[in-house]
Short mmCIF file of N, CA and C in Angstrom, two decimals:
data_model
loop_
_atom_site.label_atom_id
_atom_site.label_comp_id
_atom_site.label_asym_id
_atom_site.label_seq_id
_atom_site.Cartn_x
_atom_site.Cartn_y
_atom_site.Cartn_z
N MET A 1 96.84 72.43 52.00
CA MET A 1 96.77 72.31 50.56
C MET A 1 97.68 71.17 50.12
N ASP A 2 97.16 70.27 49.34
CA ASP A 2 97.91 69.11 48.89
C ASP A 2 98.60 69.41 47.57
N LEU A 3 99.91 69.34 47.58
CA LEU A 3 100.71 69.65 46.40
C LEU A 3 100.38 68.72 45.24
N LYS A 4 100.17 67.44 45.53
CA LYS A 4 99.93 66.46 44.47
C LYS A 4 98.66 66.74 43.69
N THR A 5 97.65 67.26 44.33
CA THR A 5 96.40 67.53 43.62
C THR A 5 96.34 68.95 43.07
N ALA A 6 97.15 69.85 43.59
CA ALA A 6 97.07 71.25 43.18
C ALA A 6 98.00 71.61 42.03
N VAL A 7 99.08 70.86 41.85
CA VAL A 7 100.07 71.21 40.83
C VAL A 7 100.23 70.05 39.85
N SER A 8 100.12 70.37 38.57
CA SER A 8 100.33 69.37 37.53
C SER A 8 101.81 69.00 37.47
N LYS A 9 102.08 67.76 37.12
CA LYS A 9 103.47 67.34 36.90
C LYS A 9 104.00 68.04 35.66
N LEU A 10 105.25 68.45 35.70
CA LEU A 10 105.87 69.08 34.54
C LEU A 10 106.10 68.02 33.48
N GLU A 11 105.51 68.21 32.31
CA GLU A 11 105.61 67.25 31.21
C GLU A 11 106.60 67.72 30.15
N GLY A 12 107.19 68.87 30.34
CA GLY A 12 108.08 69.43 29.33
C GLY A 12 107.49 70.75 28.85
N GLY A 13 107.78 71.08 27.61
CA GLY A 13 107.34 72.35 27.06
C GLY A 13 105.84 72.52 26.96
N GLU A 14 105.11 71.40 26.82
CA GLU A 14 103.67 71.53 26.59
C GLU A 14 102.89 72.07 27.79
N ASN A 15 103.39 71.93 29.00
CA ASN A 15 102.67 72.50 30.15
C ASN A 15 103.57 73.37 31.04
N TRP A 16 104.67 73.84 30.48
CA TRP A 16 105.63 74.65 31.23
C TRP A 16 104.99 75.89 31.86
N VAL A 17 104.23 76.65 31.08
CA VAL A 17 103.67 77.92 31.57
C VAL A 17 102.72 77.66 32.74
N LYS A 18 101.83 76.68 32.59
CA LYS A 18 100.88 76.35 33.67
C LYS A 18 101.63 75.84 34.90
N TRP A 19 102.59 74.93 34.70
CA TRP A 19 103.37 74.37 35.81
C TRP A 19 104.11 75.46 36.56
N LYS A 20 104.78 76.34 35.81
CA LYS A 20 105.56 77.42 36.44
C LYS A 20 104.66 78.31 37.30
N LYS A 21 103.49 78.66 36.80
CA LYS A 21 102.56 79.51 37.55
C LYS A 21 102.10 78.80 38.83
N GLN A 22 101.74 77.51 38.71
CA GLN A 22 101.28 76.76 39.87
C GLN A 22 102.39 76.63 40.92
N VAL A 23 103.59 76.30 40.49
CA VAL A 23 104.71 76.13 41.43
C VAL A 23 105.06 77.47 42.07
N THR A 24 105.06 78.53 41.29
CA THR A 24 105.34 79.86 41.83
C THR A 24 104.34 80.23 42.92
N LEU A 25 103.07 79.95 42.69
CA LEU A 25 102.05 80.24 43.70
C LEU A 25 102.29 79.43 44.98
N PHE A 26 102.65 78.16 44.84
CA PHE A 26 102.95 77.35 46.02
C PHE A 26 104.16 77.89 46.77
N LEU A 27 105.21 78.23 46.05
CA LEU A 27 106.42 78.75 46.68
C LEU A 27 106.13 80.05 47.43
N ARG A 28 105.31 80.91 46.83
CA ARG A 28 104.93 82.16 47.50
C ARG A 28 104.05 81.88 48.72
N HIS A 29 103.10 80.97 48.56
CA HIS A 29 102.18 80.65 49.66
C HIS A 29 102.96 80.17 50.89
N TYR A 30 103.97 79.37 50.67
CA TYR A 30 104.77 78.84 51.78
C TYR A 30 105.98 79.70 52.11
N ASN A 31 106.04 80.89 51.50
CA ASN A 31 107.07 81.89 51.80
C ASN A 31 108.49 81.39 51.59
N VAL A 32 108.70 80.64 50.51
CA VAL A 32 110.05 80.15 50.18
C VAL A 32 110.49 80.57 48.78
N MET A 33 109.75 81.45 48.14
CA MET A 33 110.11 81.91 46.80
C MET A 33 111.46 82.63 46.82
N GLY A 34 111.77 83.33 47.89
CA GLY A 34 113.03 84.06 47.99
C GLY A 34 114.24 83.16 47.90
N VAL A 35 114.12 81.93 48.36
CA VAL A 35 115.23 80.97 48.26
C VAL A 35 115.46 80.61 46.80
N VAL A 36 114.36 80.45 46.06
CA VAL A 36 114.45 80.04 44.66
C VAL A 36 115.00 81.16 43.78
N ASN A 37 114.53 82.38 44.00
CA ASN A 37 114.96 83.49 43.14
C ASN A 37 116.21 84.21 43.66
N GLY A 38 116.77 83.75 44.76
CA GLY A 38 118.02 84.31 45.26
C GLY A 38 117.89 85.51 46.17
N LEU A 39 116.65 85.94 46.46
CA LEU A 39 116.48 87.07 47.37
C LEU A 39 116.75 86.69 48.82
N LYS A 40 116.60 85.41 49.14
CA LYS A 40 116.93 84.92 50.48
C LYS A 40 118.11 83.97 50.33
N THR A 41 119.21 84.31 50.99
CA THR A 41 120.42 83.50 50.90
C THR A 41 120.85 83.05 52.29
N ALA A 42 121.76 82.10 52.31
CA ALA A 42 122.31 81.66 53.59
C ALA A 42 123.03 82.83 54.25
N PRO A 43 123.04 82.87 55.56
CA PRO A 43 123.74 83.97 56.24
C PRO A 43 125.24 83.90 55.95
N PRO A 44 125.89 85.05 55.90
CA PRO A 44 127.34 85.04 55.66
C PRO A 44 128.08 84.37 56.80
N ALA A 45 129.19 83.75 56.46
CA ALA A 45 130.00 83.05 57.47
C ALA A 45 130.47 84.03 58.54
N LEU A 46 130.60 83.52 59.74
CA LEU A 46 131.08 84.34 60.86
C LEU A 46 132.60 84.42 60.85
N THR A 47 133.10 85.47 61.44
CA THR A 47 134.54 85.58 61.64
C THR A 47 134.92 84.81 62.90
N SER A 48 136.17 84.54 63.05
CA SER A 48 136.63 83.75 64.21
C SER A 48 136.41 84.47 65.54
N ASP A 49 136.26 85.78 65.51
CA ASP A 49 136.07 86.52 66.76
C ASP A 49 134.59 86.81 67.06
N ALA A 50 133.68 86.09 66.42
CA ALA A 50 132.25 86.31 66.65
C ALA A 50 131.88 85.95 68.09
N SER A 51 130.96 86.72 68.63
CA SER A 51 130.52 86.48 70.01
C SER A 51 129.57 85.27 70.05
N GLU A 52 129.30 84.83 71.26
CA GLU A 52 128.38 83.70 71.43
C GLU A 52 126.99 84.07 70.91
N ALA A 53 126.56 85.30 71.17
CA ALA A 53 125.26 85.76 70.69
C ALA A 53 125.22 85.76 69.16
N GLN A 54 126.30 86.20 68.53
CA GLN A 54 126.37 86.20 67.06
C GLN A 54 126.33 84.77 66.52
N ARG A 55 127.02 83.87 67.19
CA ARG A 55 127.02 82.46 66.76
C ARG A 55 125.62 81.85 66.88
N THR A 56 124.96 82.16 67.97
CA THR A 56 123.60 81.65 68.18
C THR A 56 122.66 82.17 67.10
N GLU A 57 122.74 83.46 66.81
CA GLU A 57 121.90 84.07 65.78
C GLU A 57 122.23 83.48 64.40
N TYR A 58 123.51 83.29 64.13
CA TYR A 58 123.93 82.69 62.86
C TYR A 58 123.34 81.29 62.71
N GLU A 59 123.45 80.48 63.74
CA GLU A 59 122.92 79.11 63.68
C GLU A 59 121.41 79.10 63.47
N ARG A 60 120.71 80.04 64.11
CA ARG A 60 119.26 80.14 63.94
C ARG A 60 118.91 80.49 62.49
N LYS A 61 119.61 81.50 61.95
CA LYS A 61 119.35 81.92 60.57
C LYS A 61 119.73 80.84 59.57
N LEU A 62 120.83 80.14 59.82
CA LEU A 62 121.26 79.07 58.92
C LEU A 62 120.25 77.93 58.92
N ALA A 63 119.77 77.56 60.09
CA ALA A 63 118.77 76.49 60.18
C ALA A 63 117.48 76.88 59.45
N GLU A 64 117.08 78.13 59.60
CA GLU A 64 115.87 78.63 58.91
C GLU A 64 116.07 78.58 57.40
N TYR A 65 117.24 79.03 56.95
CA TYR A 65 117.52 79.01 55.51
C TYR A 65 117.51 77.58 54.97
N LYS A 66 118.16 76.67 55.68
CA LYS A 66 118.22 75.27 55.23
C LYS A 66 116.83 74.65 55.17
N LYS A 67 115.99 74.96 56.14
CA LYS A 67 114.62 74.45 56.16
C LYS A 67 113.85 74.97 54.96
N ASP A 68 113.94 76.27 54.70
CA ASP A 68 113.24 76.87 53.56
C ASP A 68 113.78 76.32 52.23
N ASP A 69 115.09 76.17 52.13
CA ASP A 69 115.71 75.65 50.92
C ASP A 69 115.23 74.22 50.65
N SER A 70 115.23 73.40 51.67
CA SER A 70 114.78 72.01 51.52
C SER A 70 113.31 71.95 51.12
N PHE A 71 112.49 72.80 51.73
CA PHE A 71 111.07 72.78 51.41
C PHE A 71 110.83 73.23 49.98
N ALA A 72 111.54 74.26 49.53
CA ALA A 72 111.41 74.71 48.14
C ALA A 72 111.81 73.60 47.18
N GLN A 73 112.89 72.90 47.48
CA GLN A 73 113.32 71.79 46.63
C GLN A 73 112.27 70.68 46.60
N LEU A 74 111.67 70.38 47.75
CA LEU A 74 110.62 69.36 47.80
C LEU A 74 109.42 69.75 46.93
N ILE A 75 109.04 71.01 46.98
CA ILE A 75 107.93 71.47 46.15
C ILE A 75 108.26 71.27 44.68
N ILE A 76 109.42 71.72 44.27
CA ILE A 76 109.80 71.62 42.85
C ILE A 76 109.99 70.17 42.43
N PHE A 77 110.78 69.43 43.18
CA PHE A 77 111.08 68.04 42.83
C PHE A 77 109.81 67.19 42.81
N GLY A 78 108.90 67.47 43.72
CA GLY A 78 107.66 66.71 43.80
C GLY A 78 106.71 66.94 42.65
N THR A 79 106.97 67.95 41.84
CA THR A 79 106.08 68.25 40.72
C THR A 79 106.71 67.91 39.37
N LEU A 80 107.84 67.24 39.39
CA LEU A 80 108.48 66.83 38.15
C LEU A 80 108.03 65.43 37.77
N LYS A 81 107.87 65.21 36.50
CA LYS A 81 107.54 63.87 36.02
C LYS A 81 108.70 62.95 36.37
N ALA A 82 108.43 61.69 36.64
CA ALA A 82 109.43 60.73 37.12
C ALA A 82 110.71 60.72 36.29
N LEU A 83 110.63 60.80 34.98
CA LEU A 83 111.83 60.77 34.14
C LEU A 83 112.73 61.97 34.38
N ALA A 84 112.14 63.12 34.71
CA ALA A 84 112.92 64.33 34.93
C ALA A 84 113.62 64.32 36.28
N GLN A 85 113.23 63.43 37.19
CA GLN A 85 113.80 63.39 38.53
C GLN A 85 115.11 62.62 38.57
N CYS A 86 115.44 61.89 37.55
CA CYS A 86 116.66 61.06 37.56
C CYS A 86 117.90 61.88 37.31
#
């Protein structure tokens, strides 16, 4: 699905409702809505006595969160009118 053809650029108040619905659907489709609404957060920091297995799992979860966060930002930023991106 191509974001550029599926989602209108946000023009301000005049198309806010339509834009929000379209972006929400994209975020849900790509399973990154939780990052936007705060239901998915970065993993909590490890303590200094964390095991190697805990560190490995933490790094995996952190990388996954960062990937999802970046993708959600790309979806949103890519649908803003050029003036709003500055």
